[in-house]
mmCIF file of C-alpha atoms in Angstrom:
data_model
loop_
_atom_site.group_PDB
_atom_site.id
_atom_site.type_symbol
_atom_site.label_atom_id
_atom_site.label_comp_id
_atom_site.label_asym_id
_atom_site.label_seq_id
_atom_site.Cartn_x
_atom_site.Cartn_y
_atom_site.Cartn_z
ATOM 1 C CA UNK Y 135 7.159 -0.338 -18.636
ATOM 2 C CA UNK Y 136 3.396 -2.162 -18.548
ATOM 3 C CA UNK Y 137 1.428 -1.791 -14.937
ATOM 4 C CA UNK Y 138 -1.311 -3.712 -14.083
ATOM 5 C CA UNK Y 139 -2.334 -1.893 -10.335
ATOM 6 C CA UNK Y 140 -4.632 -5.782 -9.357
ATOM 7 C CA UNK Y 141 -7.307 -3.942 -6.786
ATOM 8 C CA UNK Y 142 -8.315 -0.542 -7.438
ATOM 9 C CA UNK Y 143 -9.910 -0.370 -4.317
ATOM 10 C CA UNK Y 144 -9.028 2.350 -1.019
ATOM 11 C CA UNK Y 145 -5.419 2.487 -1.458
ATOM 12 C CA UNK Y 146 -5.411 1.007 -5.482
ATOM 13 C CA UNK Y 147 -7.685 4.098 -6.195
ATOM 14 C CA UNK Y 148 -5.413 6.701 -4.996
ATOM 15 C CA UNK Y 149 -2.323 5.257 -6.447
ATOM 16 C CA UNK Y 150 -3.669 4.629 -9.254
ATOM 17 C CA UNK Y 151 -4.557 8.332 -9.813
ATOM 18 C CA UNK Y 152 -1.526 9.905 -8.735
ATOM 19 C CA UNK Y 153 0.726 7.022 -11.183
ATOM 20 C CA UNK Y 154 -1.928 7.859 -14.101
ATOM 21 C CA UNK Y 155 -1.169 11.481 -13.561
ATOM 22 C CA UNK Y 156 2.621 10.943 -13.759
ATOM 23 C CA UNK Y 157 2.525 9.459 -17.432
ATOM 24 C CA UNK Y 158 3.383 5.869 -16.483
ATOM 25 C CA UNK Y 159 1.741 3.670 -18.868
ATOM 26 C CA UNK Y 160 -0.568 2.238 -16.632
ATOM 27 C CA UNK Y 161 -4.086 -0.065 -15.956
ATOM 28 C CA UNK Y 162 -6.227 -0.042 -12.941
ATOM 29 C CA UNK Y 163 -7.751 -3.405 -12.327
ATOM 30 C CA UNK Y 164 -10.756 -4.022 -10.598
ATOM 31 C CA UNK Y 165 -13.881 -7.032 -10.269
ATOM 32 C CA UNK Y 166 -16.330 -4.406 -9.491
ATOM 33 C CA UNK Y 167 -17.705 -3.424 -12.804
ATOM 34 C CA UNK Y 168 -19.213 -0.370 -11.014
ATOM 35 C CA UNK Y 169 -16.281 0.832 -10.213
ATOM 36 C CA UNK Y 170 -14.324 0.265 -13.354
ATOM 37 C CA UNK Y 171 -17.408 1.875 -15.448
ATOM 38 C CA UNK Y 172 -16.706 5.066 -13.288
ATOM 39 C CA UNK Y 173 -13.217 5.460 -12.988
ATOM 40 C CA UNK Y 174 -13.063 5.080 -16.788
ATOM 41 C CA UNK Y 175 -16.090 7.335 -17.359
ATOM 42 C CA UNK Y 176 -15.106 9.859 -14.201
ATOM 43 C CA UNK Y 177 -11.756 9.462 -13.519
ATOM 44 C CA UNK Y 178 -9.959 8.302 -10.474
ATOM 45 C CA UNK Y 179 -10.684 10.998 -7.153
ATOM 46 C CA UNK Y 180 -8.751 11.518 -4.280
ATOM 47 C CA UNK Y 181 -10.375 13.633 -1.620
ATOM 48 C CA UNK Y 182 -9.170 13.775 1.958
ATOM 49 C CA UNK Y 183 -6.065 14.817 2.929
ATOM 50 C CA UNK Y 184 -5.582 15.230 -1.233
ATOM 51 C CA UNK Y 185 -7.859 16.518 -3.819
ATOM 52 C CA UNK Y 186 -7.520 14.913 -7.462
ATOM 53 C CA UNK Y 187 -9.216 14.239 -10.237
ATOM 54 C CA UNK Y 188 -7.522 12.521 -12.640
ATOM 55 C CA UNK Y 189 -8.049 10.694 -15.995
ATOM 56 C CA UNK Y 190 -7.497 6.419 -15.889
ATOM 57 C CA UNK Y 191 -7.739 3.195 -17.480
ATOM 58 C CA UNK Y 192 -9.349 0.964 -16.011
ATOM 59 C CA UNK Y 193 -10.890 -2.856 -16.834
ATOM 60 C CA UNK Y 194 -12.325 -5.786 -15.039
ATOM 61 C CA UNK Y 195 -10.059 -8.506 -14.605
ATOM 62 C CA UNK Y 196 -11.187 -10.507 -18.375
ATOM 63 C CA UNK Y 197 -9.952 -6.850 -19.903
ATOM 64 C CA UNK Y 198 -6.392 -7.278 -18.908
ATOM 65 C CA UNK Y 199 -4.254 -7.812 -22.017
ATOM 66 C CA UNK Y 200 -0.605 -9.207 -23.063
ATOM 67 C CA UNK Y 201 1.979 -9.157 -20.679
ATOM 68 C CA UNK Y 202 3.004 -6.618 -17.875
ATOM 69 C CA UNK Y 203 6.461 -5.769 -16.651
ATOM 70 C CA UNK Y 204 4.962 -4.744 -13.277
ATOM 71 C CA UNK Y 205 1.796 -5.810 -11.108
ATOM 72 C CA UNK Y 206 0.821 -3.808 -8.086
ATOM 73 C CA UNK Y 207 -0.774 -6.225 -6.184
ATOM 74 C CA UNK Y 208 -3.744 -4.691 -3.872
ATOM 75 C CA UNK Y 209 -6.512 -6.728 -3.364
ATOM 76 C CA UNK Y 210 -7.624 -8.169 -0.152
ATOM 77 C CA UNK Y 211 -5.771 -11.366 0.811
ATOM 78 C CA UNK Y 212 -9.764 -12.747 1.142
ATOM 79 C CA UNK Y 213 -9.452 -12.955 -2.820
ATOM 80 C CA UNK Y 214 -6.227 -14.229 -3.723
ATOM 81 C CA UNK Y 215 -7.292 -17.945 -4.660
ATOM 82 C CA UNK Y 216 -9.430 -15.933 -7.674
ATOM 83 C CA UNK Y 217 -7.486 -12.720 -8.139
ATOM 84 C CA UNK Y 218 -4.005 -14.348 -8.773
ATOM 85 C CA UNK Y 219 -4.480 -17.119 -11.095
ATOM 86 C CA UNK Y 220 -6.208 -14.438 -13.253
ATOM 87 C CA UNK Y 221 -3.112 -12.323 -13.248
ATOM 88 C CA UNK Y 222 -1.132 -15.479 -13.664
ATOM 89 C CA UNK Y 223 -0.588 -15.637 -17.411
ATOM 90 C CA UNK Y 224 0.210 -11.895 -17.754
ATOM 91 C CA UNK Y 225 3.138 -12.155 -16.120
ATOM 92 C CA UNK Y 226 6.127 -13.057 -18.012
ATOM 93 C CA UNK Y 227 9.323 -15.206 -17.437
ATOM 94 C CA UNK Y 228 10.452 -11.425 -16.482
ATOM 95 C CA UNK Y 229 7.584 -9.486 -14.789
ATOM 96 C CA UNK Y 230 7.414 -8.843 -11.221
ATOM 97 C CA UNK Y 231 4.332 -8.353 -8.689
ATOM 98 C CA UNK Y 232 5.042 -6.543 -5.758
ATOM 99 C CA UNK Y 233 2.290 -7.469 -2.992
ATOM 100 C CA UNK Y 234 1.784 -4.458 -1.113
ATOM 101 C CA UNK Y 235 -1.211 -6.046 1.008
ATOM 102 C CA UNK Y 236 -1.775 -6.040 4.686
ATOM 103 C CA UNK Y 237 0.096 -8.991 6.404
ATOM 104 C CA UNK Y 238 2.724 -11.240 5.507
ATOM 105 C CA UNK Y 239 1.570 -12.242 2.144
ATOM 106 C CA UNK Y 240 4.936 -12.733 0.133
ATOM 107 C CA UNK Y 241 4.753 -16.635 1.161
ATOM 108 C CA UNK Y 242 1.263 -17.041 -0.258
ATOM 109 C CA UNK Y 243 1.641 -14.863 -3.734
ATOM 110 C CA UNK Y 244 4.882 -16.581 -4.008
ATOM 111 C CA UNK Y 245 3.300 -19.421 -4.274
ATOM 112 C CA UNK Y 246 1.186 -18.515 -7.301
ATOM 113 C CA UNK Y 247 3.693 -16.385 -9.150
ATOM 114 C CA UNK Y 248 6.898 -17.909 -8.513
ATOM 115 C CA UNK Y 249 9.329 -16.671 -5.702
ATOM 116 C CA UNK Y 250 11.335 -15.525 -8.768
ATOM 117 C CA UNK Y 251 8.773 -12.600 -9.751
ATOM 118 C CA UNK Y 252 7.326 -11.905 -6.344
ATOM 119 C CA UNK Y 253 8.258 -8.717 -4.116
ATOM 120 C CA UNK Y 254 6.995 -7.603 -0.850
ATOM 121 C CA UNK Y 255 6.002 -4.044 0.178
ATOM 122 C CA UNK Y 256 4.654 -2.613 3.287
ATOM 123 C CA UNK Y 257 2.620 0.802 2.294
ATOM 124 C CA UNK Y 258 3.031 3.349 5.081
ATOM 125 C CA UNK Y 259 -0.403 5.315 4.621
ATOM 126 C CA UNK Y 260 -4.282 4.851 4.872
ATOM 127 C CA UNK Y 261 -7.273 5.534 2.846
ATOM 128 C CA UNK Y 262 -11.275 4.644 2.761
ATOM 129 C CA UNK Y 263 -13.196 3.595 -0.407
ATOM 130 C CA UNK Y 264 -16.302 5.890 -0.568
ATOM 131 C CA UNK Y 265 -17.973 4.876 -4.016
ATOM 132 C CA UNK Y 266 -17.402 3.566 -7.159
ATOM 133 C CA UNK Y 267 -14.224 5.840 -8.430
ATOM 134 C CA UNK Y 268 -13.690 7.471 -5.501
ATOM 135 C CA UNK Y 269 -11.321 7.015 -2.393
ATOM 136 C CA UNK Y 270 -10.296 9.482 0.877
ATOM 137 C CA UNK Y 271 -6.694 10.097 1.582
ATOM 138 C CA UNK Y 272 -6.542 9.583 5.216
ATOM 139 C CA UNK Y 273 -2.943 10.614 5.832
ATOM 140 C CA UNK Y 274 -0.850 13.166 5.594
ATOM 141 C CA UNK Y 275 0.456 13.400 1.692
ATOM 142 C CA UNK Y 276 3.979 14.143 3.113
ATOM 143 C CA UNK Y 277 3.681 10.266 5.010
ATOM 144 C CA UNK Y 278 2.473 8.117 2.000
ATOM 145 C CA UNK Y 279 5.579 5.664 2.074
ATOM 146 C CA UNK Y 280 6.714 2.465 0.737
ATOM 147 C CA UNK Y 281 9.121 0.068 2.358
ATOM 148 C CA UNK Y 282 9.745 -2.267 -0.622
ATOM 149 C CA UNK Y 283 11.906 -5.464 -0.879
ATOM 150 C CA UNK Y 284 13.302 -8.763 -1.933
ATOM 151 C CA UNK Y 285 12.016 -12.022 -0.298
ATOM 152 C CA UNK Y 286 16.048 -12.726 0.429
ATOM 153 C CA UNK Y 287 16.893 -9.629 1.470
ATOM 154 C CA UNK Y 288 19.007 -8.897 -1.782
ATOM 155 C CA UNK Y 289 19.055 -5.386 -3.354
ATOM 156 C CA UNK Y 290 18.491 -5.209 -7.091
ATOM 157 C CA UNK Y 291 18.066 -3.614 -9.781
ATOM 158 C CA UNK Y 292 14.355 -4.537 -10.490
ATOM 159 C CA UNK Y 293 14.050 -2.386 -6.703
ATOM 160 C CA UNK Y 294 15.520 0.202 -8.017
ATOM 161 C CA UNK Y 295 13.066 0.018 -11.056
ATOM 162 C CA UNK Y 296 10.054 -0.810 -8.764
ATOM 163 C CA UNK Y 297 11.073 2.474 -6.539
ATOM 164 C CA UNK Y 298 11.228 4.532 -9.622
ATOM 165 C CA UNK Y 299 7.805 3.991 -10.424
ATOM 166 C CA UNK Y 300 6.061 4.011 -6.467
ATOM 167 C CA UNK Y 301 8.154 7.560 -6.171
ATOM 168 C CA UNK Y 302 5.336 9.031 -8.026
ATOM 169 C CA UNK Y 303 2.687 7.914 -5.776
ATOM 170 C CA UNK Y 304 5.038 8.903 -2.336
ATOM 171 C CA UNK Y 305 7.907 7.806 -1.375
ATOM 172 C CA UNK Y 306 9.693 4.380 -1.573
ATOM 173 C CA UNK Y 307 12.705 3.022 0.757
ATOM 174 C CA UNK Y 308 14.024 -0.525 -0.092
ATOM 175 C CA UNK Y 309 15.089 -2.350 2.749
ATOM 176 C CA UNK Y 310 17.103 -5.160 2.919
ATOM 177 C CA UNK Y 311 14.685 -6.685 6.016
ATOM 178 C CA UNK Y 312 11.239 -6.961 4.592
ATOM 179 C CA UNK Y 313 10.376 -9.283 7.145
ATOM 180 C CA UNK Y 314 10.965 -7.471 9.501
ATOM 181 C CA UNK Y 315 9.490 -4.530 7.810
ATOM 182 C CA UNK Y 316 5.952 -6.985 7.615
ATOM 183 C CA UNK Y 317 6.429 -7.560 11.127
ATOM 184 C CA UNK Y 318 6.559 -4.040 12.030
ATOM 185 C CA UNK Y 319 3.440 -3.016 9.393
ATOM 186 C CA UNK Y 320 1.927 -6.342 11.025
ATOM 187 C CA UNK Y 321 2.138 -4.560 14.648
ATOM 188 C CA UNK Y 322 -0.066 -1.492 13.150
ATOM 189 C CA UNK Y 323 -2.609 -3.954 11.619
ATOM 190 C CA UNK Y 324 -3.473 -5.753 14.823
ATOM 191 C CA UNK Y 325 -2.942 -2.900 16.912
ATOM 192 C CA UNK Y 326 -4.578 0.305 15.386
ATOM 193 C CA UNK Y 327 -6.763 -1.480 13.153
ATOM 194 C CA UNK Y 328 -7.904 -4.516 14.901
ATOM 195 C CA UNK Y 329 -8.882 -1.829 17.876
ATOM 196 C CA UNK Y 330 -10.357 0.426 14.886
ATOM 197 C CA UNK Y 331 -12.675 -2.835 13.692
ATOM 198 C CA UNK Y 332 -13.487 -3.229 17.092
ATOM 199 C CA UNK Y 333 -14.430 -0.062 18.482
ATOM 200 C CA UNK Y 334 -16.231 1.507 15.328
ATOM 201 C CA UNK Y 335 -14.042 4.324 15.239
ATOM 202 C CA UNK Y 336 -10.748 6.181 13.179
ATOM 203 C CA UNK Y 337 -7.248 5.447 14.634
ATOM 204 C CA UNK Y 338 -7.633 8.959 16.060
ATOM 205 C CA UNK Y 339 -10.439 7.393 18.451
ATOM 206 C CA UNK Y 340 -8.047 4.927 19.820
ATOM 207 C CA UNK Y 341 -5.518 8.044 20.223
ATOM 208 C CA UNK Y 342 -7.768 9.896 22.288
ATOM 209 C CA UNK Y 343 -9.095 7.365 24.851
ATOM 210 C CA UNK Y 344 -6.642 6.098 27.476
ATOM 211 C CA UNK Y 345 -7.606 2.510 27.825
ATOM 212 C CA UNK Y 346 -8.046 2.210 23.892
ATOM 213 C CA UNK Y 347 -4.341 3.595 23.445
ATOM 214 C CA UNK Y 348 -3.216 1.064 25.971
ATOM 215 C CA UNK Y 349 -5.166 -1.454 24.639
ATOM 216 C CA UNK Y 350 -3.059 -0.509 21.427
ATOM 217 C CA UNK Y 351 0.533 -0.453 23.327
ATOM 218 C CA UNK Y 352 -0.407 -4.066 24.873
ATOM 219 C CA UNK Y 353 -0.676 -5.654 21.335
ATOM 220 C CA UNK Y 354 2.143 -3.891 20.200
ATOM 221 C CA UNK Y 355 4.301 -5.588 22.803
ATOM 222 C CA UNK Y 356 2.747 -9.076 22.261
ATOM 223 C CA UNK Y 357 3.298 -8.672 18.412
ATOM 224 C CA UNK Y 358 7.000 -7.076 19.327
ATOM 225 C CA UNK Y 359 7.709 -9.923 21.968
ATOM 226 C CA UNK Y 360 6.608 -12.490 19.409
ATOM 227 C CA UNK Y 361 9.100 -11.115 16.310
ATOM 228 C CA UNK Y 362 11.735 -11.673 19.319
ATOM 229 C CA UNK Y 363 11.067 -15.153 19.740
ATOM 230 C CA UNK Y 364 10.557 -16.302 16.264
ATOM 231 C CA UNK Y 365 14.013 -14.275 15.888
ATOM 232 C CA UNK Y 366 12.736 -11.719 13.356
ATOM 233 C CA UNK Y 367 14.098 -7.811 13.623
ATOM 234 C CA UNK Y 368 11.466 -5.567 13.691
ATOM 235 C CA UNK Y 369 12.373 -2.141 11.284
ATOM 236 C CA UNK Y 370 11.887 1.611 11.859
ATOM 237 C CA UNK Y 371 8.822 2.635 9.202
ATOM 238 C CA UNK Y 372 8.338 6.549 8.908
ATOM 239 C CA UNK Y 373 11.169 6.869 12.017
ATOM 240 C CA UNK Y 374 9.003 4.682 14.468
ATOM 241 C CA UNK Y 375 11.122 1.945 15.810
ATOM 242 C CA UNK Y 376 9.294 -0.568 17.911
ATOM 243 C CA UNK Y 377 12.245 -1.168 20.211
ATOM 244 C CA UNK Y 378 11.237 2.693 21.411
ATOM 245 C CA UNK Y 379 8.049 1.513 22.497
ATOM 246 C CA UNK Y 380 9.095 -1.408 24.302
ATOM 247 C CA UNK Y 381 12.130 0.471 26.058
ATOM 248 C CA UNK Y 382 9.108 2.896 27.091
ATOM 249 C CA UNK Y 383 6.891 0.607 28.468
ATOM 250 C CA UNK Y 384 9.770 -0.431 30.753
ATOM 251 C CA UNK Y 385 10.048 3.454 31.628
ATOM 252 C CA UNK Y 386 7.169 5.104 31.840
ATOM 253 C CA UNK Y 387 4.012 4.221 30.465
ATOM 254 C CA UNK Y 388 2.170 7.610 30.359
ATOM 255 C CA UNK Y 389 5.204 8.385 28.231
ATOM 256 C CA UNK Y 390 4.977 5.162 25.837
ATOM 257 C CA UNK Y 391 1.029 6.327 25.439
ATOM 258 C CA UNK Y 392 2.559 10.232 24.423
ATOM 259 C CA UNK Y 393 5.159 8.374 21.970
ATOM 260 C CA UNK Y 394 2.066 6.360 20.308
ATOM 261 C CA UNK Y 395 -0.243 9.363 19.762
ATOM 262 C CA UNK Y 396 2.778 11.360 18.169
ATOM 263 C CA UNK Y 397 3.558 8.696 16.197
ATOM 264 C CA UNK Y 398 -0.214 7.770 14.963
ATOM 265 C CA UNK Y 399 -1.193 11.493 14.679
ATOM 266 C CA UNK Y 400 -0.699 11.872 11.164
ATOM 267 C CA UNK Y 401 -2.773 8.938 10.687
ATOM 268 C CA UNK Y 402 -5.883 9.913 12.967
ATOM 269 C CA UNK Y 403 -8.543 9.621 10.761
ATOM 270 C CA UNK Y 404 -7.588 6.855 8.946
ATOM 271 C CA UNK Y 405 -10.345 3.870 9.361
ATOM 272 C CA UNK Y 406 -9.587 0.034 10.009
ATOM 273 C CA UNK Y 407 -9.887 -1.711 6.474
ATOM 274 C CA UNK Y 408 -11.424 -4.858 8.373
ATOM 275 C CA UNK Y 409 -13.968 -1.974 9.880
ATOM 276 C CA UNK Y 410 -14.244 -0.877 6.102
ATOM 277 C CA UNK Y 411 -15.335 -4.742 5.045
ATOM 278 C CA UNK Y 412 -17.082 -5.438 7.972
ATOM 279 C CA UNK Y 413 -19.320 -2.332 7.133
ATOM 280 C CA UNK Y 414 -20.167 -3.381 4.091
ATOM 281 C CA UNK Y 415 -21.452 -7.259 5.007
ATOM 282 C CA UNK Y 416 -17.560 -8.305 3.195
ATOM 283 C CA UNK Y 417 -15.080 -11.305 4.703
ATOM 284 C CA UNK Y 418 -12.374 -9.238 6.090
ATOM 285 C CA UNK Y 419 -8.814 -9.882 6.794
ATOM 286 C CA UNK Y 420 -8.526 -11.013 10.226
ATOM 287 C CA UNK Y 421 -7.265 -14.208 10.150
ATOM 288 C CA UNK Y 422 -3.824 -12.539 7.098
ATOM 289 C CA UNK Y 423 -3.270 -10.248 10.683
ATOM 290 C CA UNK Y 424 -4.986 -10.411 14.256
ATOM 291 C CA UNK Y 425 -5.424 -14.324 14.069
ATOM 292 C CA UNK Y 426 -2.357 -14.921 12.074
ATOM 293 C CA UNK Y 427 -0.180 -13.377 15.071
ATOM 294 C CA UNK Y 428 -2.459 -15.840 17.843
ATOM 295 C CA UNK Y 429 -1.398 -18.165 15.472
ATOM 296 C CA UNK Y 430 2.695 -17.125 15.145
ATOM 297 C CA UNK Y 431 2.687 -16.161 19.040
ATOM 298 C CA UNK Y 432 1.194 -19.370 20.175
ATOM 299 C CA UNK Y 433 3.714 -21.558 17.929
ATOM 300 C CA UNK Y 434 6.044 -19.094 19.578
ATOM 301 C CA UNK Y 435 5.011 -19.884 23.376
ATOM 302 C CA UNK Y 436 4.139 -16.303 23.466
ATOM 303 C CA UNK Y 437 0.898 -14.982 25.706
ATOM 304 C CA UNK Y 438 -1.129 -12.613 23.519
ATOM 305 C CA UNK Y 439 -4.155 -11.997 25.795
ATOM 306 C CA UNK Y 440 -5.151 -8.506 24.373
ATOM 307 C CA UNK Y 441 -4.680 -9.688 20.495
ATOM 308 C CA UNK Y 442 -6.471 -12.601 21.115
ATOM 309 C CA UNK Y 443 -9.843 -11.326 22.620
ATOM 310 C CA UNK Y 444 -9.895 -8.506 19.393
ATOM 311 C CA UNK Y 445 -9.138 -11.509 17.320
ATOM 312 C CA UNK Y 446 -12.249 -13.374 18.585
ATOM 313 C CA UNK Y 447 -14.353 -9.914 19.035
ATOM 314 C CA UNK Y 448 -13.859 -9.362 15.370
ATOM 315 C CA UNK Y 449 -14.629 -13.119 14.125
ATOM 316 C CA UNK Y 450 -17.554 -12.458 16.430
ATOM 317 C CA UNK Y 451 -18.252 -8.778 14.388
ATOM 318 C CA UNK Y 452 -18.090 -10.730 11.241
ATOM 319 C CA UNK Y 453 -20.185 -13.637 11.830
ATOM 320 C CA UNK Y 454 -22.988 -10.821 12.562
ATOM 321 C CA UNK Y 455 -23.153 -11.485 16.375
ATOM 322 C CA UNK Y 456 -21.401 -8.629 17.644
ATOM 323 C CA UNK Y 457 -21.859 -5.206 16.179
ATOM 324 C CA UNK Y 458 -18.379 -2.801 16.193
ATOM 325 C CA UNK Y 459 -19.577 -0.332 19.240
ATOM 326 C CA UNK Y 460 -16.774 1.473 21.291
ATOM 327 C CA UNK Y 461 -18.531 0.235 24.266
ATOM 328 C CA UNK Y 462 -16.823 -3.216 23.448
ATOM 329 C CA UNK Y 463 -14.237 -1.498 25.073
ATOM 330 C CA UNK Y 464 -15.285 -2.216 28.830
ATOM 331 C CA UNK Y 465 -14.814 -6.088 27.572
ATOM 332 C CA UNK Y 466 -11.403 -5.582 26.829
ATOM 333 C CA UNK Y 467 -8.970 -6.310 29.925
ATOM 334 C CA UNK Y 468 -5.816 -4.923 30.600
ATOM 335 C CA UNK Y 469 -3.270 -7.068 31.750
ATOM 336 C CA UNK Y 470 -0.937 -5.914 34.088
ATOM 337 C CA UNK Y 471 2.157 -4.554 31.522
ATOM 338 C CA UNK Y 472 4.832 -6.862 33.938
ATOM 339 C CA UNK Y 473 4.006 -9.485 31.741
ATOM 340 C CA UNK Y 474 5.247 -8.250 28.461
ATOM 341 C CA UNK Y 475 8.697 -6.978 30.461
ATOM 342 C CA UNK Y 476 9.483 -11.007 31.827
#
């Protein structure tokens, strides 16, 4: 089988590396010619939670030759207008392209590639770009997962094939739901991330701060009371099932802000990826997650109060007239939680 992994970026770097190291017959794609130069020159290296060093191919996006039985798609959803008609005629009347971005994406790249050749995937770990070649692990090895499926829900045996190949890079669960596996990926995005952009700090800053972590549990129960109302099921990823958290929140919400942190711990240090763009002067993806749920929850008739003021914080981070601070954390207010349990 050909792989083309599109965006050898955070997570592209790492899975890149560990696939390369497997044998699989393999090409890491990048636009950055920096990069490409030294992950051909250097190799691909994971440091982190995982140290590697291993030998790759990689090429800008002119370099990419034939046609490939597999893309890993992994680029920002900020690029897809140039990324995907360049991958476009490398795909065959029988290649695939799993999207494994942030999001809900499958629509969008569906409508490039063909719904025919398009699965989704919703990766289950974390990592940060550091220079050109070089990426941190920022979760535990034993929690890099992949919930991977069909746009209709249908198992098959291109899955099976897909799985085969993401088992060397951790470990890969086909569900028959992958929108409501998005949904439930979506509800880390805004939550842990959008707070991460926001605040200028790792997940595990959010964990250890008792208005951040309920910031985090009140856009979890918008994003789950939304999926309700646009009639989506929300899926377990790595054992976490959102209906937990919203039975807690009924309960007891010192224990709903215990369940989080136990949940999240194995991802403390892993940094926003909108924080990561927004460091470097790059669009970032807020309007593929925090603004596309104000824009799914209002349709909805759903009140998002928390999501919406990180949604406007970050525009405001991005446009240059904020700065991410964790003292943008007194601006945040916390509703009362009786509104998510109406």
């Amino acid at each position: 089988m050909r792989i083309a992994l599109v965006g050898a970026w955070s997570l592209g770097t790492i899975a890149g590396a560990l696939l390369s190291k497997a044998g699989l017959d393999i090409v890491l794609v990048d636009s950055n010619e920096e990069n490409v130069k030294a992950l051909n020159e250097k190799g691909a290296r994971v440091v982190g939670h995982l140290e590697l060093t291993t030998p790759v191919r990689a090429v800008a996006p002119p370099g990419m030759e034939g046609v490939y039985d597999l893309v890993i798609y992994l680029v920002k959803s900020t690029y897809d207008d140039v990324a995907l008609p360049a991958v476009l005629p490398h795909m065959g009347p029988k290649s695939m392209l799993v999207t494994l971005q942030n999001g809900v994406p499958e629509e969008r790249v569906a409508s490039f590639v063909g719904a025919e050749r398009t699965l989704g995937g919703a990766v289950g770990w974390g990592g940060t770009w550091l220079e050109p070649g070089v990426s941190e692990l920022t979760s535990d090895p034993g929690e890099m997962t992949y919930d991977i499926g069909e746009i209709d829900g249908s198992r098959s045996s291109r899955l099976e094939a897909l799985k085969e190949v993401l088992d060397h890079a951790g470990e890969a669960v086909i569900t028959d739901n992958l929108t409501g596996v998005r949904w439930t990926k979506l509800l880390v995005n805004v939550s842990m991330s959008g707070l991460s952009t926001v605040l200028d700090c790792p997940y595990g800053g959010i964990l250890d701060d008792e208005k951040a972590v309920t910031a985090a549990i009140c856009i979890m129960m918008e994003t789950i009371r939304t999926s309700q109302a646009l009639g989506i099921k929300m899926e377990p990823m790595q054992g976490a099932d959102p209906a937990i958290i919203f039975e807690l929140v009924k309960q007891d919400m010192e224990n709903a802000r215990g369940a989080v942190r136990f949940i999240w711990e194995p991802h403390r240090d892993i940094v926003g990826s909108m924080l990561q763009d927004c460091r470097r002067g790059l669009k970032c993806e807020v309007e593929s997650l925090n603004g596309y749920l104000s824009v799914m929850s209002a349709r909805a008739g759903i009140a998002t109060p928390v999501n919406d003021a990180v949604t406007d914080t970050i525009r405001r981070i991005e446009a240059g007239s904020l700065e991410p601070s964790f003292a943008n954390l007194d601006a945040l207010e916390i509703p009362d939680m009786g509104i998510y349990l109406e």
